Amino acid sequence: MTTSALRSPDNRPIRRVLGIETSCDDTAASVVDDGVTIVSSVVSSQIDLHATYGGVVPELAGRAHLELLTPVIADALARAGSDETGRGIDAICVTHGPGLVGSLLVGVSEAKALAMAWGVPFVGVNHLEAHLFASMLEQPDLGWPLVVLLVSGGHSMVVEVTEPGRYRVLGGTIDDAAGEAFDKVARYLGLGYPGGPVIDRLAREGDPKAFNFPRSLPGDGYDFSFSGLKTSVINTVRKNPEAATADVAASFQQAVVDVLVTRATAAAEEVGARAICLAGGVAANSQLREAVAEVAAGLGIGAFLPSRSLCTDNAAMVAAAGYWRLHHGDTSGLDLGVDPNLRLVPLA
Ligand code: KG4
Ligand code: ZN
């Protein structure tokens, strides 16, 4: 990757960018060089704040971002040898959707204010696109095309990426996102929030074959569904109140992993992928990681499993995606709005 030709519209060379992420319940800021080198990455999670309610409470999230964002940015800047004057920062990249409207507004307003104060360009970044870029931060030389399984609390999709910023959504969930299914099942089982990590841990002690939960793969494409699975778990527990929670967790997780891996494998074969990549919070799931590594080895292709801190929400991935957007001449104006339902749109 060359950076010498990369310049902002006012001819300022862009190498070092500040990323800002506030789309859901993580307040994050990061300084990244050349789109790939993480200089600092700070994430302040609000999990404890929302855990009592069993899920993210939008009003509380927005207020917490307001309190946390300034210190989180200050920390990320200080760790990168900068300060509140933005010394050395060439541009700002901020998530402007999809996500919670109040939370997104906090990040976007801050990015605009800093861009004005520092006299640097800024660009709005799609949170989903940012997840797609997370893998490139650790392995910039992944071959193309890739099949990325983007599985988070809000979204679950199978995406073909032909090069950075160029992708095609092949399919995805027709109802619940994978993380949402983990969170809902965990809540039903009384395991707390967020559900993914706790089910992941508990499943290790259970029998994944104890219950044969449905694997829903509608149509001939790459879509999938988790709402029937969730209902089946609830009905099974109602009928078998004595069932060991670890067995339910293990059997549920096995069903989710089977569905995701079936679709990712078929997609990888069809597009001739050089590797299968995981992205999004559910990509932290240990069984999913093992299963993807195994099928990729079987296909004779690579498996890329980003470190857990890059799977869950962070601002380094926002900086990486924004860097590429800026590289393609994409900058935002002060009229940039937030879009809670922003869709994944490839670079033109
Ligand atoms: O990407 P992310 O941090 O936020 C969104 O953009 O949604 O993903 C959060 C989701 C939550 O639903 C959480 O339960 C799930 O990722 N998650 C996991 C694991 N760690 C986090 N799901 C399964 N296994 C895990 N180890
Ligand atoms: Zn996310």
mmCIF file of C-alpha atoms and ligand atoms in Angstrom:
data_model
loop_
_atom_site.group_PDB
_atom_site.id
_atom_site.type_symbol
_atom_site.label_atom_id
_atom_site.label_comp_id
_atom_site.label_asym_id
_atom_site.label_seq_id
_atom_site.Cartn_x
_atom_site.Cartn_y
_atom_site.Cartn_z
ATOM 1 C CA MET A 1 0.000 0.000 0.000
ATOM 2 C CA THR A 2 1.455 3.399 -0.905
ATOM 3 C CA THR A 3 0.555 6.547 0.919
ATOM 4 C CA SER A 4 2.555 9.175 -0.926
ATOM 5 C CA ALA A 5 -0.259 9.930 -3.374
ATOM 6 C CA LEU A 6 -2.883 10.181 -0.675
ATOM 7 C CA ARG A 7 -3.838 13.807 -0.091
ATOM 8 C CA SER A 8 -6.864 15.534 1.273
ATOM 9 C CA PRO A 9 -8.914 17.902 -0.928
ATOM 10 C CA ASP A 10 -6.840 20.835 0.370
ATOM 11 C CA ASN A 11 -3.676 18.959 -0.623
ATOM 12 C CA ARG A 12 -2.729 17.945 2.904
ATOM 13 C CA PRO A 13 -0.969 14.577 2.977
ATOM 14 C CA ILE A 14 -3.047 12.145 4.979
ATOM 15 C CA ARG A 15 -1.204 9.485 6.930
ATOM 16 C CA ARG A 16 -2.356 9.635 10.535
ATOM 17 C CA VAL A 17 -6.083 9.559 11.243
ATOM 18 C CA LEU A 18 -8.214 9.637 14.377
ATOM 19 C CA GLY A 19 -11.120 7.164 14.396
ATOM 20 C CA ILE A 20 -14.217 7.697 16.545
ATOM 21 C CA GLU A 21 -16.828 5.005 17.257
ATOM 22 C CA THR A 22 -20.023 5.521 19.279
ATOM 23 C CA SER A 23 -22.659 3.558 17.350
ATOM 24 C CA CYS A 24 -23.819 1.287 20.163
ATOM 25 C CA ASP A 25 -22.505 0.711 23.689
ATOM 26 C CA ASP A 26 -18.756 1.110 23.217
ATOM 27 C CA THR A 27 -17.131 4.536 23.299
ATOM 28 C CA ALA A 28 -13.939 4.236 21.284
ATOM 29 C CA ALA A 29 -11.165 6.335 19.768
ATOM 30 C CA SER A 30 -8.034 5.267 17.929
ATOM 31 C CA VAL A 31 -5.091 6.720 16.054
ATOM 32 C CA VAL A 32 -4.040 4.726 12.989
ATOM 33 C CA ASP A 33 -1.177 5.353 10.557
ATOM 34 C CA ASP A 34 -1.429 4.622 6.815
ATOM 35 C CA GLY A 35 -4.735 2.802 7.283
ATOM 36 C CA VAL A 36 -3.077 -0.241 8.853
ATOM 37 C CA THR A 37 -0.821 0.583 11.802
ATOM 38 C CA ILE A 38 -2.616 0.987 15.119
ATOM 39 C CA VAL A 39 -0.803 3.644 17.144
ATOM 40 C CA SER A 40 -3.391 3.741 19.921
ATOM 41 C CA SER A 41 -6.820 2.216 20.472
ATOM 42 C CA VAL A 42 -8.998 2.975 23.482
ATOM 43 C CA VAL A 43 -12.375 1.342 24.103
ATOM 44 C CA SER A 44 -14.590 2.166 27.045
ATOM 45 C CA SER A 45 -17.317 -0.434 27.309
ATOM 46 C CA GLN A 46 -20.704 0.371 28.831
ATOM 47 C CA ILE A 47 -21.544 -3.285 29.486
ATOM 48 C CA ASP A 48 -21.892 -2.783 33.256
ATOM 49 C CA LEU A 49 -24.255 0.126 32.698
ATOM 50 C CA HIS A 50 -26.634 -1.917 30.522
ATOM 51 C CA ALA A 51 -26.240 -5.356 32.148
ATOM 52 C CA THR A 52 -28.927 -4.643 34.754
ATOM 53 C CA TYR A 53 -31.450 -4.122 31.949
ATOM 54 C CA GLY A 54 -30.476 -7.216 29.940
ATOM 55 C CA GLY A 55 -29.648 -5.162 26.843
ATOM 56 C CA VAL A 56 -28.531 -1.776 25.596
ATOM 57 C CA VAL A 57 -30.785 1.082 26.735
ATOM 58 C CA PRO A 58 -30.468 3.739 23.995
ATOM 59 C CA GLU A 59 -30.985 6.781 26.242
ATOM 60 C CA LEU A 60 -28.379 5.585 28.735
ATOM 61 C CA ALA A 61 -25.945 4.767 25.922
ATOM 62 C CA GLY A 62 -26.217 8.257 24.433
ATOM 63 C CA ARG A 63 -25.675 9.935 27.791
ATOM 64 C CA ALA A 64 -22.703 7.700 28.614
ATOM 65 C CA HIS A 65 -21.074 8.479 25.240
ATOM 66 C CA LEU A 66 -21.431 12.180 26.039
ATOM 67 C CA GLU A 67 -19.539 11.719 29.292
ATOM 68 C CA LEU A 68 -16.935 9.266 28.032
ATOM 69 C CA LEU A 69 -16.060 10.430 24.540
ATOM 70 C CA THR A 70 -13.897 13.455 25.404
ATOM 71 C CA PRO A 71 -11.674 11.544 27.882
ATOM 72 C CA VAL A 72 -11.494 8.509 25.576
ATOM 73 C CA ILE A 73 -10.329 10.689 22.652
ATOM 74 C CA ALA A 74 -7.860 12.503 24.939
ATOM 75 C CA ASP A 75 -6.448 9.132 26.011
ATOM 76 C CA ALA A 76 -6.105 7.873 22.420
ATOM 77 C CA LEU A 77 -4.393 11.136 21.389
ATOM 78 C CA ALA A 78 -2.032 11.094 24.394
ATOM 79 C CA ARG A 79 -1.023 7.477 23.700
ATOM 80 C CA ALA A 80 -0.188 8.556 20.151
ATOM 81 C CA GLY A 81 1.966 11.443 21.390
ATOM 82 C CA SER A 82 -0.630 14.048 20.460
ATOM 83 C CA ASP A 83 -2.904 16.276 22.511
ATOM 84 C CA GLU A 84 -6.152 18.246 22.399
ATOM 85 C CA THR A 85 -4.729 20.462 19.633
ATOM 86 C CA GLY A 86 -4.743 17.397 17.364
ATOM 87 C CA ARG A 87 -1.030 17.753 16.671
ATOM 88 C CA GLY A 88 -0.023 15.265 13.950
ATOM 89 C CA ILE A 89 -3.574 14.181 13.122
ATOM 90 C CA ASP A 90 -4.313 14.578 9.391
ATOM 91 C CA ALA A 91 -7.992 13.608 9.300
ATOM 92 C CA ILE A 92 -10.876 12.295 11.391
ATOM 93 C CA CYS A 93 -13.052 9.266 10.610
ATOM 94 C CA VAL A 94 -16.309 8.746 12.473
ATOM 95 C CA THR A 95 -19.063 6.128 12.415
ATOM 96 C CA HIS A 96 -22.295 7.744 11.198
ATOM 97 C CA GLY A 97 -24.454 4.611 10.927
ATOM 98 C CA PRO A 98 -25.918 2.133 11.340
ATOM 99 C CA GLY A 99 -26.537 2.230 15.074
ATOM 100 C CA LEU A 100 -28.447 4.068 17.780
ATOM 101 C CA VAL A 101 -29.346 7.552 16.639
ATOM 102 C CA GLY A 102 -28.515 9.341 19.910
ATOM 103 C CA SER A 103 -25.209 7.505 20.247
ATOM 104 C CA LEU A 104 -24.185 8.164 16.647
ATOM 105 C CA LEU A 105 -24.958 11.863 17.061
ATOM 106 C CA VAL A 106 -22.493 12.174 19.930
ATOM 107 C CA GLY A 107 -19.616 10.832 17.815
ATOM 108 C CA VAL A 108 -20.502 12.740 14.659
ATOM 109 C CA SER A 109 -20.921 16.057 16.504
ATOM 110 C CA GLU A 110 -17.564 15.595 18.215
ATOM 111 C CA ALA A 111 -15.853 14.723 14.915
ATOM 112 C CA LYS A 112 -17.254 17.843 13.270
ATOM 113 C CA ALA A 113 -16.170 20.055 16.166
ATOM 114 C CA LEU A 114 -12.635 18.617 16.189
ATOM 115 C CA ALA A 115 -12.323 18.800 12.388
ATOM 116 C CA MET A 116 -13.274 22.485 12.511
ATOM 117 C CA ALA A 117 -11.003 23.252 15.458
ATOM 118 C CA TRP A 118 -8.009 21.418 13.981
ATOM 119 C CA GLY A 119 -8.635 22.428 10.366
ATOM 120 C CA VAL A 120 -8.544 18.849 9.059
ATOM 121 C CA PRO A 121 -10.950 16.909 6.818
ATOM 122 C CA PHE A 122 -13.318 14.304 8.240
ATOM 123 C CA VAL A 123 -15.302 11.463 6.761
ATOM 124 C CA GLY A 124 -18.376 9.521 7.855
ATOM 125 C CA VAL A 125 -17.809 5.768 8.012
ATOM 126 C CA ASN A 126 -20.288 2.907 7.768
ATOM 127 C CA HIS A 127 -19.945 0.770 10.911
ATOM 128 C CA LEU A 128 -20.385 -2.446 8.903
ATOM 129 C CA GLU A 129 -17.733 -1.430 6.419
ATOM 130 C CA ALA A 130 -15.470 -0.713 9.387
ATOM 131 C CA HIS A 131 -15.944 -4.294 10.633
ATOM 132 C CA LEU A 132 -14.908 -5.515 7.167
ATOM 133 C CA PHE A 133 -11.676 -3.539 7.453
ATOM 134 C CA ALA A 134 -10.791 -4.901 10.912
ATOM 135 C CA SER A 135 -9.041 -7.952 9.486
ATOM 136 C CA MET A 136 -6.805 -5.835 7.279
ATOM 137 C CA LEU A 137 -5.380 -4.113 10.331
ATOM 138 C CA GLU A 138 -3.741 -7.336 11.376
ATOM 139 C CA GLN A 139 -3.134 -8.889 7.992
ATOM 140 C CA PRO A 140 -2.934 -6.272 5.231
ATOM 141 C CA ASP A 141 -1.797 -8.877 2.682
ATOM 142 C CA LEU A 142 -4.836 -11.125 2.677
ATOM 143 C CA GLY A 143 -5.448 -12.480 -0.807
ATOM 144 C CA TRP A 144 -8.575 -11.567 -2.746
ATOM 145 C CA PRO A 145 -11.392 -12.352 -3.013
ATOM 146 C CA LEU A 146 -12.345 -12.978 0.585
ATOM 147 C CA VAL A 147 -15.558 -14.203 2.084
ATOM 148 C CA VAL A 148 -16.231 -12.310 5.290
ATOM 149 C CA LEU A 149 -18.713 -13.598 7.807
ATOM 150 C CA LEU A 150 -19.788 -10.367 9.482
ATOM 151 C CA VAL A 151 -21.627 -11.385 12.614
ATOM 152 C CA SER A 152 -22.440 -8.878 15.333
ATOM 153 C CA GLY A 153 -25.194 -7.947 17.734
ATOM 154 C CA GLY A 154 -27.055 -5.928 15.109
ATOM 155 C CA HIS A 155 -26.096 -7.602 11.818
ATOM 156 C CA SER A 156 -25.189 -10.941 10.338
ATOM 157 C CA MET A 157 -24.181 -11.293 6.718
ATOM 158 C CA VAL A 158 -21.976 -13.138 4.276
ATOM 159 C CA VAL A 159 -19.961 -10.668 2.212
ATOM 160 C CA GLU A 160 -17.644 -11.193 -0.733
ATOM 161 C CA VAL A 161 -14.789 -8.658 -0.659
ATOM 162 C CA THR A 162 -12.882 -8.378 -3.925
ATOM 163 C CA GLU A 163 -10.493 -5.693 -2.647
ATOM 164 C CA PRO A 164 -10.601 -3.100 0.151
ATOM 165 C CA GLY A 165 -13.835 -1.134 -0.152
ATOM 166 C CA ARG A 166 -15.228 -3.367 -2.919
ATOM 167 C CA TYR A 167 -17.721 -5.930 -1.784
ATOM 168 C CA ARG A 168 -21.003 -7.678 -2.436
ATOM 169 C CA VAL A 169 -23.445 -8.825 0.223
ATOM 170 C CA LEU A 170 -24.238 -12.441 -0.715
ATOM 171 C CA GLY A 171 -26.784 -13.116 2.003
ATOM 172 C CA GLY A 172 -27.565 -12.707 5.655
ATOM 173 C CA THR A 173 -30.055 -13.208 8.421
ATOM 174 C CA ILE A 174 -33.689 -12.730 7.559
ATOM 175 C CA ASP A 175 -34.581 -12.034 11.186
ATOM 176 C CA ASP A 176 -32.331 -12.004 14.278
ATOM 177 C CA ALA A 177 -28.624 -11.233 14.067
ATOM 178 C CA ALA A 178 -26.365 -13.966 15.470
ATOM 179 C CA GLY A 179 -25.317 -11.833 18.459
ATOM 180 C CA GLU A 180 -28.937 -10.926 19.097
ATOM 181 C CA ALA A 181 -29.791 -14.654 19.210
ATOM 182 C CA PHE A 182 -26.965 -15.234 21.713
ATOM 183 C CA ASP A 183 -28.149 -12.298 23.816
ATOM 184 C CA LYS A 184 -31.834 -13.316 23.750
ATOM 185 C CA VAL A 185 -31.170 -16.972 24.556
ATOM 186 C CA ALA A 186 -28.770 -15.976 27.361
ATOM 187 C CA ARG A 187 -31.382 -13.654 28.797
ATOM 188 C CA TYR A 188 -33.985 -16.419 28.698
ATOM 189 C CA LEU A 189 -31.558 -18.786 30.425
ATOM 190 C CA GLY A 190 -30.859 -16.132 33.075
ATOM 191 C CA LEU A 191 -27.202 -15.809 32.090
ATOM 192 C CA GLY A 192 -27.012 -12.015 31.863
ATOM 193 C CA TYR A 193 -25.832 -9.596 29.192
ATOM 194 C CA PRO A 194 -24.044 -9.750 26.821
ATOM 195 C CA GLY A 195 -24.976 -13.345 26.116
ATOM 196 C CA GLY A 196 -22.268 -14.342 23.633
ATOM 197 C CA PRO A 197 -19.269 -14.554 25.945
ATOM 198 C CA VAL A 198 -21.169 -16.320 28.733
ATOM 199 C CA ILE A 199 -22.726 -18.918 26.399
ATOM 200 C CA ASP A 200 -19.302 -19.397 24.807
ATOM 201 C CA ARG A 201 -17.803 -20.196 28.229
ATOM 202 C CA LEU A 202 -20.690 -22.336 29.463
ATOM 203 C CA ALA A 203 -20.911 -24.327 26.214
ATOM 204 C CA ARG A 204 -17.464 -25.797 26.919
ATOM 205 C CA GLU A 205 -18.976 -27.714 29.839
ATOM 206 C CA GLY A 206 -22.051 -28.919 27.932
ATOM 207 C CA ASP A 207 -22.934 -31.537 25.337
ATOM 208 C CA PRO A 208 -23.536 -29.944 21.895
ATOM 209 C CA LYS A 209 -25.546 -33.012 20.864
ATOM 210 C CA ALA A 210 -27.865 -32.961 23.879
ATOM 211 C CA PHE A 211 -30.585 -31.165 21.874
ATOM 212 C CA ASN A 212 -31.024 -31.187 18.136
ATOM 213 C CA PHE A 213 -32.068 -27.572 17.588
ATOM 214 C CA PRO A 214 -33.174 -26.508 14.066
ATOM 215 C CA ARG A 215 -30.696 -25.170 11.511
ATOM 216 C CA SER A 216 -32.644 -22.749 9.345
ATOM 217 C CA LEU A 217 -31.191 -22.179 5.866
ATOM 218 C CA PRO A 218 -34.016 -20.674 3.762
ATOM 219 C CA GLY A 219 -33.668 -20.535 -0.032
ATOM 220 C CA ASP A 220 -30.832 -21.542 -2.330
ATOM 221 C CA GLY A 221 -28.652 -18.538 -1.611
ATOM 222 C CA TYR A 222 -26.780 -17.520 1.498
ATOM 223 C CA ASP A 223 -29.572 -16.387 3.795
ATOM 224 C CA PHE A 224 -30.196 -17.851 7.208
ATOM 225 C CA SER A 225 -32.539 -17.400 10.142
ATOM 226 C CA PHE A 226 -32.224 -17.597 13.912
ATOM 227 C CA SER A 227 -35.691 -16.754 15.200
ATOM 228 C CA GLY A 228 -36.944 -20.368 14.942
ATOM 229 C CA LEU A 229 -33.841 -21.558 16.767
ATOM 230 C CA LYS A 230 -34.450 -19.100 19.583
ATOM 231 C CA THR A 231 -38.099 -20.210 19.888
ATOM 232 C CA SER A 232 -37.046 -23.849 19.842
ATOM 233 C CA VAL A 233 -34.585 -23.255 22.701
ATOM 234 C CA ILE A 234 -37.315 -21.555 24.742
ATOM 235 C CA ASN A 235 -39.853 -24.350 24.083
ATOM 236 C CA THR A 236 -37.293 -27.041 24.875
ATOM 237 C CA VAL A 237 -36.371 -25.456 28.204
ATOM 238 C CA ARG A 238 -40.043 -25.062 29.080
ATOM 239 C CA LYS A 239 -40.674 -28.752 28.370
ATOM 240 C CA ASN A 240 -37.454 -29.891 30.079
ATOM 241 C CA PRO A 241 -37.000 -27.638 33.100
ATOM 242 C CA GLU A 242 -34.399 -30.097 34.456
ATOM 243 C CA ALA A 243 -32.181 -29.750 31.368
ATOM 244 C CA ALA A 244 -28.615 -28.744 32.190
ATOM 245 C CA THR A 245 -28.104 -25.127 31.122
ATOM 246 C CA ALA A 246 -24.643 -26.001 29.817
ATOM 247 C CA ASP A 247 -26.169 -28.620 27.483
ATOM 248 C CA VAL A 248 -28.747 -26.117 26.198
ATOM 249 C CA ALA A 249 -26.014 -23.505 25.674
ATOM 250 C CA ALA A 250 -23.730 -25.977 23.884
ATOM 251 C CA SER A 251 -26.501 -27.306 21.620
ATOM 252 C CA PHE A 252 -27.694 -23.774 20.792
ATOM 253 C CA GLN A 253 -24.187 -22.569 20.003
ATOM 254 C CA GLN A 254 -23.572 -25.637 17.824
ATOM 255 C CA ALA A 255 -26.684 -24.801 15.797
ATOM 256 C CA VAL A 256 -25.606 -21.160 15.284
ATOM 257 C CA VAL A 257 -22.099 -22.193 14.279
ATOM 258 C CA ASP A 258 -23.388 -24.881 11.874
ATOM 259 C CA VAL A 259 -25.650 -22.363 10.122
ATOM 260 C CA LEU A 260 -22.961 -19.697 9.769
ATOM 261 C CA VAL A 261 -20.260 -22.098 8.676
ATOM 262 C CA THR A 262 -22.520 -23.831 6.134
ATOM 263 C CA ARG A 263 -23.249 -20.522 4.414
ATOM 264 C CA ALA A 264 -19.682 -19.218 4.609
ATOM 265 C CA THR A 265 -18.271 -22.456 3.198
ATOM 266 C CA ALA A 266 -20.682 -22.530 0.257
ATOM 267 C CA ALA A 267 -19.966 -18.852 -0.478
ATOM 268 C CA ALA A 268 -16.195 -19.397 -0.308
ATOM 269 C CA GLU A 269 -16.463 -22.264 -2.770
ATOM 270 C CA GLU A 270 -18.686 -20.339 -5.167
ATOM 271 C CA VAL A 271 -16.591 -17.175 -5.370
ATOM 272 C CA GLY A 272 -13.274 -19.025 -5.200
ATOM 273 C CA ALA A 273 -12.273 -17.186 -2.021
ATOM 274 C CA ARG A 274 -8.632 -17.132 -0.987
ATOM 275 C CA ALA A 275 -9.703 -17.014 2.655
ATOM 276 C CA ILE A 276 -12.685 -16.915 4.971
ATOM 277 C CA CYS A 277 -12.554 -13.997 7.395
ATOM 278 C CA LEU A 278 -14.502 -13.401 10.558
ATOM 279 C CA ALA A 279 -15.677 -9.958 11.672
ATOM 280 C CA GLY A 280 -18.046 -8.517 14.281
ATOM 281 C CA GLY A 281 -18.550 -9.322 17.955
ATOM 282 C CA VAL A 282 -19.703 -12.933 17.405
ATOM 283 C CA ALA A 283 -16.398 -13.558 15.615
ATOM 284 C CA ALA A 284 -14.959 -13.724 19.142
ATOM 285 C CA ASN A 285 -16.820 -17.028 19.622
ATOM 286 C CA SER A 286 -14.310 -19.781 20.205
ATOM 287 C CA GLN A 287 -16.320 -22.569 18.573
ATOM 288 C CA LEU A 288 -17.022 -20.463 15.483
ATOM 289 C CA ARG A 289 -13.323 -19.657 15.193
ATOM 290 C CA GLU A 290 -12.373 -23.323 15.425
ATOM 291 C CA ALA A 291 -15.027 -24.365 12.916
ATOM 292 C CA VAL A 292 -14.009 -21.701 10.363
ATOM 293 C CA ALA A 293 -10.356 -22.671 10.705
ATOM 294 C CA GLU A 294 -11.304 -26.298 10.132
ATOM 295 C CA VAL A 295 -13.477 -25.787 7.043
ATOM 296 C CA ALA A 296 -10.984 -23.379 5.509
ATOM 297 C CA ALA A 297 -8.219 -25.947 5.977
ATOM 298 C CA GLY A 298 -10.501 -28.529 4.344
ATOM 299 C CA LEU A 299 -11.001 -26.212 1.351
ATOM 300 C CA GLY A 300 -7.265 -25.514 1.196
ATOM 301 C CA ILE A 301 -7.779 -21.784 1.726
ATOM 302 C CA GLY A 302 -6.855 -19.377 4.522
ATOM 303 C CA ALA A 303 -8.883 -18.547 7.610
ATOM 304 C CA PHE A 304 -8.516 -15.158 9.088
ATOM 305 C CA LEU A 305 -9.668 -14.777 12.667
ATOM 306 C CA PRO A 306 -8.892 -11.269 13.920
ATOM 307 C CA SER A 307 -7.963 -10.896 17.575
ATOM 308 C CA ARG A 308 -10.968 -10.551 19.824
ATOM 309 C CA SER A 309 -10.367 -6.845 20.475
ATOM 310 C CA LEU A 310 -10.687 -6.158 16.754
ATOM 311 C CA CYS A 311 -13.812 -8.335 16.391
ATOM 312 C CA THR A 312 -15.871 -6.367 18.878
ATOM 313 C CA ASP A 313 -16.554 -2.661 18.352
ATOM 314 C CA ASN A 314 -13.456 -0.477 18.260
ATOM 315 C CA ALA A 315 -12.337 2.732 16.567
ATOM 316 C CA ALA A 316 -9.215 1.358 14.872
ATOM 317 C CA MET A 317 -11.429 -0.359 12.298
ATOM 318 C CA VAL A 318 -13.297 2.938 11.768
ATOM 319 C CA ALA A 319 -9.985 4.707 11.170
ATOM 320 C CA ALA A 320 -8.923 1.978 8.709
ATOM 321 C CA ALA A 321 -12.166 2.151 6.723
ATOM 322 C CA GLY A 322 -12.151 5.973 6.809
ATOM 323 C CA TYR A 323 -8.579 6.070 5.577
ATOM 324 C CA TRP A 324 -9.648 4.140 2.484
ATOM 325 C CA ARG A 325 -12.643 6.391 1.987
ATOM 326 C CA LEU A 326 -10.388 9.455 2.188
ATOM 327 C CA HIS A 327 -7.960 7.754 -0.167
ATOM 328 C CA HIS A 328 -10.812 7.598 -2.692
ATOM 329 C CA GLY A 329 -11.552 11.298 -2.304
ATOM 330 C CA ASP A 330 -14.531 10.738 -0.056
ATOM 331 C CA THR A 331 -14.840 13.457 2.595
ATOM 332 C CA SER A 332 -17.871 14.662 4.521
ATOM 333 C CA GLY A 333 -19.219 18.158 5.068
ATOM 334 C CA LEU A 334 -20.635 19.720 8.189
ATOM 335 C CA ASP A 335 -24.072 18.669 6.953
ATOM 336 C CA LEU A 336 -23.203 14.989 7.511
ATOM 337 C CA GLY A 337 -26.131 13.374 9.262
ATOM 338 C CA VAL A 338 -26.432 10.102 11.115
ATOM 339 C CA ASP A 339 -28.356 7.160 9.667
ATOM 340 C CA PRO A 340 -29.462 4.442 12.111
ATOM 341 C CA ASN A 341 -30.263 2.175 9.123
ATOM 342 C CA LEU A 342 -27.278 2.957 6.915
ATOM 343 C CA ARG A 343 -26.683 0.164 4.392
ATOM 344 C CA LEU A 344 -23.445 -1.266 3.191
ATOM 345 C CA VAL A 345 -22.644 0.576 -0.043
ATOM 346 C CA PRO A 346 -19.402 -0.278 -1.861
ATOM 347 C CA LEU A 347 -17.100 2.453 -3.136
ATOM 348 C CA ALA A 348 -18.308 3.668 -6.513
HETATM 349 O O1 KG4 B 1 -19.758 -6.077 16.999
HETATM 350 P P1 KG4 B 1 -20.264 -5.909 18.393
HETATM 351 O O2 KG4 B 1 -19.248 -5.576 19.475
HETATM 352 O O3 KG4 B 1 -21.377 -4.816 18.461
HETATM 353 C C1 KG4 B 1 -22.320 -4.667 17.432
HETATM 354 O O4 KG4 B 1 -21.989 -3.951 16.465
HETATM 355 O O5 KG4 B 1 -23.367 -5.315 17.556
HETATM 356 O O6 KG4 B 1 -21.036 -7.271 18.758
HETATM 357 C C2 KG4 B 1 -21.660 -7.471 19.991
HETATM 358 C C3 KG4 B 1 -22.292 -8.852 19.974
HETATM 359 C C4 KG4 B 1 -23.160 -9.150 21.171
HETATM 360 O O7 KG4 B 1 -24.400 -9.644 20.724
HETATM 361 C C5 KG4 B 1 -22.386 -10.230 21.946
HETATM 362 O O8 KG4 B 1 -23.221 -11.127 22.651
HETATM 363 C C6 KG4 B 1 -21.650 -10.905 20.815
HETATM 364 O O9 KG4 B 1 -21.267 -9.871 19.936
HETATM 365 N N1 KG4 B 1 -20.456 -11.620 21.293
HETATM 366 C C7 KG4 B 1 -20.318 -12.967 21.201
HETATM 367 C C8 KG4 B 1 -19.084 -13.270 21.831
HETATM 368 N N2 KG4 B 1 -18.522 -12.103 22.262
HETATM 369 C C9 KG4 B 1 -19.371 -11.099 21.912
HETATM 370 N N3 KG4 B 1 -21.121 -13.907 20.670
HETATM 371 C C10 KG4 B 1 -20.714 -15.188 20.746
HETATM 372 N N4 KG4 B 1 -19.560 -15.561 21.356
HETATM 373 C C11 KG4 B 1 -18.712 -14.650 21.906
HETATM 374 N N5 KG4 B 1 -17.588 -15.044 22.495
HETATM 375 ZN ZN ZN B 2 -20.223 -3.697 15.578
#
